[in-house]
Short mmCIF file of C-alpha atoms in Angstrom, two decimals:
data_model
loop_
_atom_site.label_atom_id
_atom_site.label_comp_id
_atom_site.label_asym_id
_atom_site.label_seq_id
_atom_site.Cartn_x
_atom_site.Cartn_y
_atom_site.Cartn_z
CA MET P 1 62.37 63.22 93.04
CA LYS P 2 62.87 59.51 92.88
CA LEU P 3 66.51 59.97 93.82
CA LYS P 4 65.65 62.01 96.91
CA LEU P 5 63.08 59.45 97.93
CA ILE P 6 65.56 56.63 97.71
CA ILE P 7 68.18 58.53 99.71
CA TRP P 8 65.56 59.24 102.36
CA LEU P 9 64.58 55.59 102.38
CA ILE P 10 68.17 54.49 102.88
CA GLY P 11 68.62 57.07 105.62
CA PHE P 12 65.44 55.96 107.35
CA SER P 13 66.23 52.27 107.12
CA CYS P 14 69.66 52.85 108.67
CA VAL P 15 68.20 54.87 111.59
CA PHE P 16 65.38 52.37 111.94
CA ALA P 17 67.80 49.44 111.97
CA THR P 18 70.01 50.89 114.69
CA GLY P 19 66.96 52.04 116.67
CA LEU P 20 65.57 48.54 116.59
CA HIS P 21 68.70 46.93 117.93
CA ALA P 22 67.96 47.20 121.67
CA GLN P 23 64.47 45.90 120.97
CA GLY P 24 66.16 43.09 119.03
CA LEU P 25 68.10 42.06 122.12
CA MET P 26 64.82 42.02 124.10
CA ASP P 27 63.31 39.75 121.42
CA LEU P 28 66.34 37.53 121.75
CA LEU P 29 65.52 37.13 125.45
CA ASP P 30 61.90 36.32 124.60
CA GLU P 31 62.82 33.77 121.94
CA THR P 32 65.17 31.79 124.14
CA GLU P 33 62.96 31.93 127.21
CA GLU P 34 61.97 28.59 128.73
CA PRO P 35 58.46 28.43 130.18
CA VAL P 36 58.30 28.19 133.97
CA THR P 37 55.52 27.07 136.30
CA GLU P 38 54.06 29.93 138.29
CA TYR P 39 52.30 28.92 141.47
CA THR P 40 49.37 31.03 142.59
CA TYR P 41 49.97 32.86 145.85
CA ALA P 42 47.74 34.57 148.40
CA THR P 43 44.48 32.83 147.49
CA PHE P 44 43.42 33.87 150.98
CA LYS P 45 45.17 36.24 153.39
CA THR P 46 45.46 33.72 156.22
CA THR P 47 44.99 30.08 157.07
CA ARG P 48 41.28 30.57 157.80
CA ILE P 49 38.57 32.05 155.60
CA VAL P 50 36.63 33.20 158.67
CA SER P 51 36.76 30.29 161.11
CA GLY P 52 36.97 27.42 158.66
CA GLN P 53 40.30 26.34 157.25
CA SER P 54 41.45 27.89 153.99
CA ILE P 55 43.92 26.21 151.64
CA GLU P 56 46.62 28.59 152.89
CA ASN P 57 49.37 27.27 155.14
CA PRO P 58 51.85 29.30 157.15
CA HIS P 59 54.81 29.79 154.80
CA SER P 60 57.68 27.35 155.17
CA GLY P 61 59.57 28.08 158.38
CA VAL P 62 56.95 30.52 159.65
CA LEU P 63 55.19 30.20 163.00
CA LEU P 64 51.78 31.79 163.12
CA PHE P 65 50.36 32.82 166.49
CA VAL P 66 46.60 33.21 166.28
CA ILE P 67 44.49 34.80 168.99
CA SER P 68 40.79 34.30 168.35
CA HIS P 69 38.17 36.07 170.36
CA ARG P 70 34.42 35.82 170.13
CA PHE P 71 31.87 37.53 172.32
CA GLY P 72 28.43 36.31 173.36
CA ARG P 73 25.19 36.93 171.48
CA LEU P 74 24.41 40.53 170.59
CA ASN P 75 20.74 40.06 171.54
CA THR P 76 21.49 39.13 175.16
CA GLY P 77 20.81 42.75 176.11
CA ALA P 78 22.41 45.41 178.30
CA TYR P 79 22.83 43.10 181.32
CA GLU P 80 25.44 41.08 179.39
CA LEU P 81 26.63 44.26 177.67
CA TRP P 82 25.34 42.82 174.39
CA GLY P 83 27.49 39.75 174.68
CA LEU P 84 30.75 41.33 175.77
CA ASP P 85 30.61 39.57 179.15
CA GLN P 86 30.56 36.09 177.67
CA SER P 87 33.59 35.92 175.50
CA THR P 88 35.38 32.76 174.48
CA ILE P 89 38.92 32.65 173.20
CA ARG P 90 41.28 30.31 171.45
CA LEU P 91 45.05 30.56 171.43
CA GLY P 92 46.70 28.70 168.61
CA PHE P 93 50.01 28.05 166.94
CA GLU P 94 50.47 26.96 163.36
CA TYR P 95 53.79 26.09 161.81
CA GLY P 96 54.78 25.64 158.18
CA VAL P 97 57.11 22.65 158.03
CA ASN P 98 57.62 23.12 154.30
CA ASP P 99 55.67 24.56 151.37
CA ARG P 100 53.03 21.86 151.67
CA LEU P 101 52.81 20.66 155.27
CA ALA P 102 51.50 22.63 158.26
CA LEU P 103 50.96 21.55 161.85
CA GLY P 104 48.67 23.24 164.35
CA LEU P 105 48.01 23.23 168.11
CA GLY P 106 45.40 25.17 170.00
CA ARG P 107 43.35 25.53 173.14
CA SER P 108 39.83 26.94 173.21
CA SER P 109 38.00 28.07 176.31
CA PHE P 110 34.84 26.63 174.72
CA GLU P 111 34.42 23.24 176.46
CA LYS P 112 38.11 23.58 177.48
CA THR P 113 39.07 21.95 174.20
CA TYR P 114 42.59 21.20 173.01
CA ASP P 115 43.04 20.73 169.30
CA GLY P 116 45.76 19.41 167.05
CA SER P 117 45.80 19.49 163.27
CA VAL P 118 47.68 18.54 160.14
CA LYS P 119 47.12 20.28 156.82
CA TYR P 120 48.77 19.14 153.60
CA LYS P 121 48.69 20.72 150.15
CA ILE P 122 48.29 17.97 147.58
CA LEU P 123 47.87 20.13 144.47
CA ARG P 124 48.85 23.75 143.93
CA GLN P 125 47.09 26.04 141.48
CA SER P 126 49.54 27.08 138.81
CA SER P 127 49.92 28.51 135.34
CA GLY P 128 52.74 28.53 132.80
CA ALA P 129 54.63 25.34 132.05
CA ARG P 130 52.30 23.26 134.21
CA VAL P 131 48.68 24.29 134.51
CA MET P 132 46.65 23.29 137.56
CA PRO P 133 43.21 24.90 137.95
CA VAL P 134 42.80 24.46 141.71
CA THR P 135 44.66 24.07 144.96
CA LEU P 136 43.69 20.94 146.88
CA SER P 137 44.51 20.46 150.55
CA VAL P 138 43.58 17.84 153.06
CA PHE P 139 42.96 18.85 156.66
CA THR P 140 42.57 16.61 159.68
CA GLY P 141 41.92 17.74 163.23
CA ILE P 142 41.59 16.00 166.58
CA TYR P 143 39.78 17.62 169.50
CA VAL P 144 40.08 16.80 173.20
CA ASN P 145 37.33 18.03 175.46
CA SER P 146 38.92 18.48 178.90
CA LEU P 147 35.85 19.44 180.95
CA HIS P 148 35.33 17.51 184.19
CA TRP P 149 33.30 14.38 183.62
CA ARG P 150 29.61 15.09 183.94
CA GLU P 151 29.13 11.82 185.85
CA PRO P 152 32.47 11.17 187.56
CA ASP P 153 31.10 8.17 189.47
CA ARG P 154 30.59 5.95 186.48
CA GLU P 155 33.43 4.48 184.44
CA ASN P 156 34.63 7.11 181.93
CA TYR P 157 37.00 6.52 179.03
CA PHE P 158 39.50 9.03 177.68
CA SER P 159 38.39 8.12 174.16
CA SER P 160 35.00 9.61 174.97
CA ARG P 161 36.63 13.02 175.08
CA LEU P 162 37.80 12.77 171.47
CA SER P 163 36.27 13.94 168.25
CA TYR P 164 37.76 14.29 164.77
CA ALA P 165 37.43 16.37 161.65
CA GLY P 166 38.45 15.53 158.12
CA GLN P 167 38.21 18.03 155.28
CA LEU P 168 39.11 18.32 151.65
CA LEU P 169 39.77 21.94 150.74
CA ILE P 170 39.42 22.80 147.05
CA ALA P 171 40.09 26.42 146.16
CA ARG P 172 40.68 28.55 143.13
CA LYS P 173 41.92 32.09 142.93
CA PHE P 174 39.84 33.30 139.98
CA SER P 175 41.41 36.74 139.96
CA ASN P 176 43.21 39.03 142.28
CA THR P 177 39.79 40.05 143.63
CA LEU P 178 37.92 36.77 143.88
CA SER P 179 38.83 33.41 145.44
CA LEU P 180 36.35 30.61 146.13
CA GLN P 181 36.63 27.40 148.11
CA LEU P 182 34.62 24.21 148.58
CA SER P 183 35.22 22.19 151.74
CA PRO P 184 33.60 18.75 151.94
CA THR P 185 33.75 17.88 155.64
CA MET P 186 33.23 14.90 157.87
CA ILE P 187 33.10 15.14 161.65
CA HIS P 188 33.26 12.09 163.89
CA LYS P 189 32.40 12.14 167.57
CA ASN P 190 33.32 9.17 169.71
CA LEU P 191 30.63 9.97 172.24
CA VAL P 192 27.37 11.76 171.48
CA GLU P 193 24.80 13.14 173.90
CA THR P 194 21.79 10.99 173.03
CA GLU P 195 20.86 8.05 170.86
CA ARG P 196 19.31 10.42 168.36
CA ASP P 197 22.62 12.10 167.67
CA PRO P 198 24.71 10.56 164.90
CA ASN P 199 28.43 9.91 165.43
CA ASP P 200 29.29 10.92 161.90
CA ILE P 201 28.16 14.22 160.46
CA TYR P 202 28.69 15.30 156.86
CA ALA P 203 28.80 18.89 155.70
CA LEU P 204 29.82 20.95 152.70
CA GLY P 205 31.56 24.25 153.27
CA ILE P 206 31.33 27.02 150.70
CA GLY P 207 33.51 30.05 151.20
CA GLY P 208 35.20 32.88 149.43
CA ARG P 209 36.91 36.18 149.60
CA PHE P 210 36.37 39.39 147.74
CA ARG P 211 39.14 41.95 147.75
CA LEU P 212 37.95 45.45 148.54
CA SER P 213 41.36 47.13 148.51
CA ASN P 214 45.01 46.11 148.65
CA ARG P 215 44.74 45.50 152.37
CA ILE P 216 41.10 44.68 153.05
CA THR P 217 39.06 41.69 151.93
CA PHE P 218 35.46 40.64 152.61
CA ASN P 219 35.13 36.97 153.48
CA ALA P 220 32.07 34.74 153.75
CA GLU P 221 31.58 31.13 154.68
CA TYR P 222 28.65 28.72 155.01
CA PHE P 223 28.62 25.07 156.00
CA HIS P 224 25.65 23.06 154.80
CA LEU P 225 24.84 20.20 157.16
CA PHE P 226 23.68 17.02 155.44
CA THR P 227 23.09 15.28 158.75
CA ARG P 228 20.55 17.35 160.62
CA GLU P 229 18.69 14.72 162.64
CA THR P 230 20.15 15.70 165.97
CA ALA P 231 18.55 15.97 169.40
CA ARG P 232 19.14 19.68 169.57
CA ASN P 233 18.45 20.59 165.94
CA PHE P 234 21.75 22.23 165.29
CA ASP P 235 21.81 24.85 162.58
CA SER P 236 24.15 25.50 159.64
CA PRO P 237 26.76 28.11 160.47
CA ILE P 238 27.05 31.35 158.51
CA LEU P 239 30.24 33.34 158.99
CA LEU P 240 30.98 36.78 157.56
CA GLY P 241 34.08 38.86 158.08
CA PHE P 242 36.69 41.31 156.99
CA ASP P 243 40.44 40.65 156.81
CA ILE P 244 42.50 43.74 157.49
CA GLU P 245 46.22 43.46 156.90
CA THR P 246 48.82 45.69 158.53
CA GLY P 247 52.37 44.52 157.83
CA GLY P 248 53.08 41.51 160.04
CA HIS P 249 49.52 41.22 161.41
CA VAL P 250 46.21 40.21 159.93
CA PHE P 251 43.08 41.27 161.80
CA GLN P 252 39.92 39.39 161.02
CA LEU P 253 36.66 40.93 162.23
CA HIS P 254 33.63 38.72 161.93
CA ILE P 255 29.98 38.14 162.75
CA THR P 256 28.64 34.61 163.01
CA ASN P 257 25.82 32.56 164.45
CA THR P 258 28.26 30.22 166.15
CA GLN P 259 30.62 30.60 169.07
CA PRO P 260 33.30 27.86 168.96
CA PHE P 261 36.48 28.19 166.90
CA PHE P 262 37.28 24.59 166.13
CA GLU P 263 35.70 22.54 163.34
CA ARG P 264 33.66 20.12 165.42
CA GLY P 265 32.18 22.99 167.39
CA PHE P 266 31.25 25.50 164.76
CA ILE P 267 30.31 23.11 161.97
CA THR P 268 28.16 20.67 163.90
CA GLU P 269 27.08 22.43 167.09
CA THR P 270 25.73 25.79 166.00
CA LYS P 271 22.72 26.59 168.14
CA SER P 272 21.78 30.04 166.97
CA ASN P 273 20.02 31.60 164.05
CA LEU P 274 21.69 34.63 162.51
CA PHE P 275 18.37 35.96 161.22
CA GLU P 276 16.78 35.96 164.69
CA GLY P 277 19.48 38.28 165.99
CA ASP P 278 21.67 35.56 167.48
CA ILE P 279 24.79 37.29 166.30
CA TYR P 280 28.22 36.73 167.74
CA PHE P 281 30.84 39.36 167.10
CA GLY P 282 34.48 38.33 167.17
CA PHE P 283 37.95 38.89 165.87
CA ASN P 284 41.15 36.99 165.13
CA ILE P 285 44.61 38.47 165.25
CA SER P 286 47.36 36.50 163.61
CA ARG P 287 51.01 37.36 163.81
CA ALA P 288 53.71 35.69 161.75
CA PHE P 289 57.14 34.87 163.20
CA THR P 290 59.91 33.73 160.88
CA ILE P 291 61.58 30.83 162.69
CA ARG P 292 63.62 29.39 159.85
CA LYS P 293 65.05 32.02 157.51
CA PRO P 294 65.29 31.03 153.86
CA LYS P 295 68.62 31.33 152.08
CA LEU P 296 68.55 34.36 149.85
CA MET R 1 70.24 55.47 89.13
CA LYS R 2 72.66 52.67 88.79
CA TYR R 3 75.06 53.95 91.42
CA LEU R 4 72.08 54.44 93.74
CA LYS R 5 71.13 50.80 93.44
CA THR R 6 74.71 49.88 94.26
CA LEU R 7 74.59 52.17 97.28
CA LEU R 8 71.38 50.55 98.46
CA LEU R 9 72.85 47.08 98.04
CA LEU R 10 76.00 48.15 99.83
CA SER R 11 74.15 49.63 102.79
CA VAL R 12 72.08 46.46 103.11
CA LEU R 13 75.28 44.41 102.98
CA VAL R 14 76.87 46.63 105.61
CA MET R 15 73.87 46.17 107.87
CA MET R 16 73.90 42.40 107.35
CA TYR R 17 77.61 42.25 108.02
CA HIS R 18 77.04 44.27 111.13
CA ASP R 19 74.52 41.67 112.31
CA VAL R 20 76.90 38.83 111.59
CA VAL R 21 79.78 40.17 113.63
CA ALA R 22 77.51 41.50 116.37
CA GLN R 23 78.60 39.53 119.39
CA ASN R 24 76.01 38.89 122.04
CA TYR R 25 76.69 37.82 125.60
CA MET R 26 73.75 36.54 127.63
CA THR R 27 72.69 35.28 131.05
CA ARG R 28 69.50 33.86 132.54
CA ASN R 29 70.71 33.73 136.12
CA GLY R 30 71.89 37.22 136.81
CA MET R 31 71.36 38.60 140.28
CA ILE R 32 69.56 41.73 141.44
CA ARG R 33 69.43 42.55 145.12
CA PHE R 34 67.62 45.45 146.66
CA TYR R 35 68.11 46.81 150.08
CA SER R 36 65.79 49.15 151.96
CA GLU R 37 67.09 50.79 155.09
CA ALA R 38 64.43 52.30 157.36
CA PRO R 39 64.28 53.24 161.07
CA LEU R 40 62.25 50.17 162.10
CA GLU R 41 63.65 47.48 159.87
CA ASN R 42 65.94 46.75 156.97
CA ILE R 43 64.53 44.75 154.11
CA GLU R 44 66.57 42.79 151.63
CA ALA R 45 65.40 40.84 148.61
CA VAL R 46 67.33 38.84 146.07
CA ASN R 47 66.39 37.72 142.57
CA ARG R 48 68.69 35.18 140.92
CA GLN R 49 66.72 34.74 137.70
CA VAL R 50 67.57 37.97 135.92
CA SER R 51 67.91 37.75 132.14
CA SER R 52 70.29 40.05 130.32
CA VAL R 53 71.94 40.39 126.91
CA ILE R 54 74.69 42.72 125.82
CA ASN R 55 75.92 43.41 122.32
CA THR R 56 79.63 44.10 122.77
CA GLU R 57 79.85 45.63 119.30
CA THR R 58 77.27 48.37 119.73
CA GLY R 59 77.15 48.50 123.51
CA GLU R 60 73.44 47.84 123.54
CA PHE R 61 72.36 46.31 126.78
CA VAL R 62 69.01 44.92 128.02
CA PHE R 63 67.68 43.37 131.22
CA ARG R 64 64.52 41.62 132.13
CA VAL R 65 63.49 40.94 135.74
CA VAL R 66 60.61 38.66 136.72
CA MET R 67 59.25 40.43 139.79
CA ARG R 68 57.79 37.22 141.28
CA SER R 69 61.34 35.84 141.57
CA PHE R 70 62.44 38.22 144.33
CA ASN R 71 63.03 36.24 147.52
CA PHE R 72 62.68 37.85 150.94
CA GLU R 73 63.72 36.68 154.37
CA LYS R 74 60.13 37.02 155.56
CA ALA R 75 57.62 35.19 153.39
CA LEU R 76 54.88 37.64 154.32
CA MET R 77 56.97 40.53 153.00
CA GLN R 78 57.37 38.71 149.72
CA GLU R 79 53.61 38.28 149.50
CA HIS R 80 53.01 41.97 150.25
CA PHE R 81 55.72 43.03 147.79
CA ASN R 82 53.95 41.12 145.01
CA GLU R 83 50.36 41.77 146.05
CA ASN R 84 50.38 45.34 147.31
CA TYR R 85 53.46 47.19 146.14
CA ILE R 86 54.61 45.81 142.79
CA GLU R 87 51.26 44.21 141.87
CA SER R 88 53.04 41.40 140.01
CA HIS R 89 49.79 40.08 138.57
CA LYS R 90 49.43 43.35 136.62
CA TYR R 91 53.10 44.11 136.03
CA PRO R 92 54.98 40.79 135.97
CA ASN R 93 58.28 42.13 134.60
CA ALA R 94 60.61 45.05 135.01
CA SER R 95 62.99 45.82 132.18
CA PHE R 96 65.91 47.98 131.18
CA GLN R 97 66.85 48.93 127.62
CA GLY R 98 69.91 51.00 127.06
CA ARG R 99 73.47 51.24 125.91
CA ILE R 100 77.01 51.72 127.09
CA THR R 101 77.94 55.29 126.14
CA ASN R 102 81.72 54.87 126.50
CA ILE R 103 81.87 51.65 124.47
CA ASP R 104 85.06 52.92 122.77
CA GLU R 105 86.91 52.75 126.09
CA ILE R 106 86.02 49.10 126.68
CA ASN R 107 87.78 46.29 124.87
CA PHE R 108 85.74 43.17 125.43
CA SER R 109 88.42 41.01 123.83
CA VAL R 110 91.09 41.97 126.36
CA PRO R 111 90.70 40.66 129.94
CA GLY R 112 90.51 43.35 132.57
CA GLU R 113 88.22 45.62 134.53
CA TYR R 114 86.47 48.47 132.76
CA VAL R 115 84.32 51.29 134.07
CA ALA R 116 81.18 51.73 132.00
CA GLN R 117 78.69 54.54 131.67
CA VAL R 118 75.27 53.07 130.98
CA GLU R 119 72.18 55.03 130.07
CA GLY R 120 68.75 53.95 129.02
CA GLU R 121 65.19 53.40 130.06
CA LEU R 122 64.15 51.53 133.17
CA THR R 123 60.56 50.29 133.24
CA ILE R 124 58.93 49.16 136.48
CA ARG R 125 55.13 48.83 136.82
CA ASP R 126 54.79 50.20 133.27
CA VAL R 127 56.42 53.46 134.35
CA THR R 128 59.45 54.24 132.17
CA ARG R 129 62.21 56.55 133.37
CA SER R 130 65.47 57.53 131.75
CA ILE R 131 68.40 56.65 133.96
CA SER R 132 72.13 56.99 133.67
CA LYS R 133 74.37 54.91 135.94
CA THR R 134 77.97 53.79 136.31
CA GLY R 135 79.03 50.17 136.48
CA THR R 136 81.99 47.92 135.86
CA PHE R 137 82.65 45.09 133.44
CA ILE R 138 85.15 42.42 134.37
CA VAL R 139 86.19 40.70 131.15
CA ASN R 140 87.59 37.21 131.51
CA GLY R 141 87.81 35.31 128.24
CA GLU R 142 84.38 34.03 127.18
CA GLU R 143 82.78 35.55 130.28
CA ILE R 144 81.93 39.10 131.19
CA LEU R 145 80.78 39.98 134.70
CA GLY R 146 78.71 43.17 134.76
CA LYS R 147 78.27 44.91 138.10
CA SER R 148 76.56 48.04 139.31
CA THR R 149 75.08 49.56 142.45
CA PHE R 150 72.68 52.48 142.34
CA ASP R 151 69.67 54.03 144.06
CA ILE R 152 66.04 54.07 142.95
CA ALA R 153 63.32 56.25 144.46
CA VAL R 154 60.23 54.06 144.79
CA ALA R 155 57.91 57.05 144.27
CA ASP R 156 59.32 57.41 140.72
CA TYR R 157 57.56 54.19 139.78
CA ASN R 158 54.21 54.98 141.42
CA ILE R 159 54.82 52.69 144.37
CA ARG R 160 52.92 54.14 147.30
CA ILE R 161 54.09 53.48 150.83
CA PRO R 162 51.17 53.72 153.26
CA THR R 163 51.74 56.01 156.26
CA ALA R 164 51.42 53.02 158.62
CA VAL R 165 54.69 51.56 157.32
CA VAL R 166 56.74 54.69 156.47
CA ASN R 167 59.20 53.66 159.17
CA ASN R 168 59.51 50.16 157.71
CA ILE R 169 60.17 50.90 154.06
CA ALA R 170 62.77 53.32 152.69
CA GLU R 171 61.84 55.92 150.07
CA VAL R 172 65.06 55.22 148.22
CA VAL R 173 66.28 51.66 147.86
CA GLU R 174 69.76 50.53 146.95
CA VAL R 175 69.89 48.20 143.96
CA THR R 176 72.84 45.90 143.25
CA VAL R 177 73.14 44.18 139.89
CA GLU R 178 75.50 41.32 139.03
CA VAL R 179 75.23 39.63 135.65
CA PRO R 180 77.64 36.85 134.61
CA LEU R 181 77.32 37.10 130.82
CA LYS R 182 78.42 34.27 128.57
CA LYS R 183 79.24 34.39 124.86
CA MET R 184 76.36 33.24 122.69
CA ASN R 185 77.00 30.94 119.76
#
């Protein structure tokens, strides 16, 4: 009995040893592996959560063409075809200079505004060899209102047309489903309508995305205004939307209580209340063009 | 009993000896390229951080591929590859574990080009399939260059191609492997 057992044992150990060999080579790979830093990708699907900037940039060497379209208020009735007659648009280009720096140019029909922007990723969320819990970007925008002067007879300065936005964007991709972002914002207007309107307005943006499927996400954004003492009692904007991705395009469908597309407009000049039916429906289409091909 | 103990000792010694002479060749910067040819577009991706070890004694052969390290011409494709198709957050690695079946016909100590039959198990997205492919080994002193080109059906690994992009992504992709293996000390 004992003899048989021992022979079996020897037999087994030989089979076991050879069987383990391939696994042994795999272990060898594991043992000699050096840890690498893995940067988080696709925190958001595009460069905007709904209308506000997200921490995403166009990829290095990629030109993004963004067509944004927003109709008038839904509660304007049949005469305006529930807002369809009063659409505003913005055409914009964004370019990824490298992995961190992006430049943008755009023109909105709202107040015939030209905008230029710079967005820079300071920190990138990562795991592995180097752990960074959040991605931190800084965004600055300049806006040029090109409407005819309201009072052309008096002396007007070009600087009066200008306003600026500065934002810190702090985002974390918690999981493949959930990403959240905080966006402390300051808007400066060189010229304001009345004495009661402040030149500097502070706001805090809170936004996020929730992934519904591989290609569809639900996005929401809210900007809390800390400076509300304005002549026209502007409201805080609420923006809700869906991102739908189809290959090279991303479609964003959204409802908001604000019509403009650029930061000064939608953060500080929202006139409508979502809960009173002042709903604007709109969509963005963004298309990516690879200008500079990476070396494979 | 006594001769049994000797047998046991001997077999252990044989196994140990086997481990001592076992000669491993390894790389951390092997290359895997895949190429998808479809009516609307051709897609190519290259990964230059493939790890591989071969035991020239037994012919055992393993690969590990970090899926995040595939580089595409279009950055958006790379994002979709990781997010939607491979789901790299769930399945970060692909691996191959197998052996050279005609190891007797290959002499790794003599420079030259050898045709190798390799069979084993390929795991992508936690789906394991037995495969059997042909490749070549170019032996040059302390270095062995392993090369192979073969086809993989994406459906075999539960990768679903949505109908909207059936004309953009091929059902069968061509995979090229090149591993410059170096003698381990």
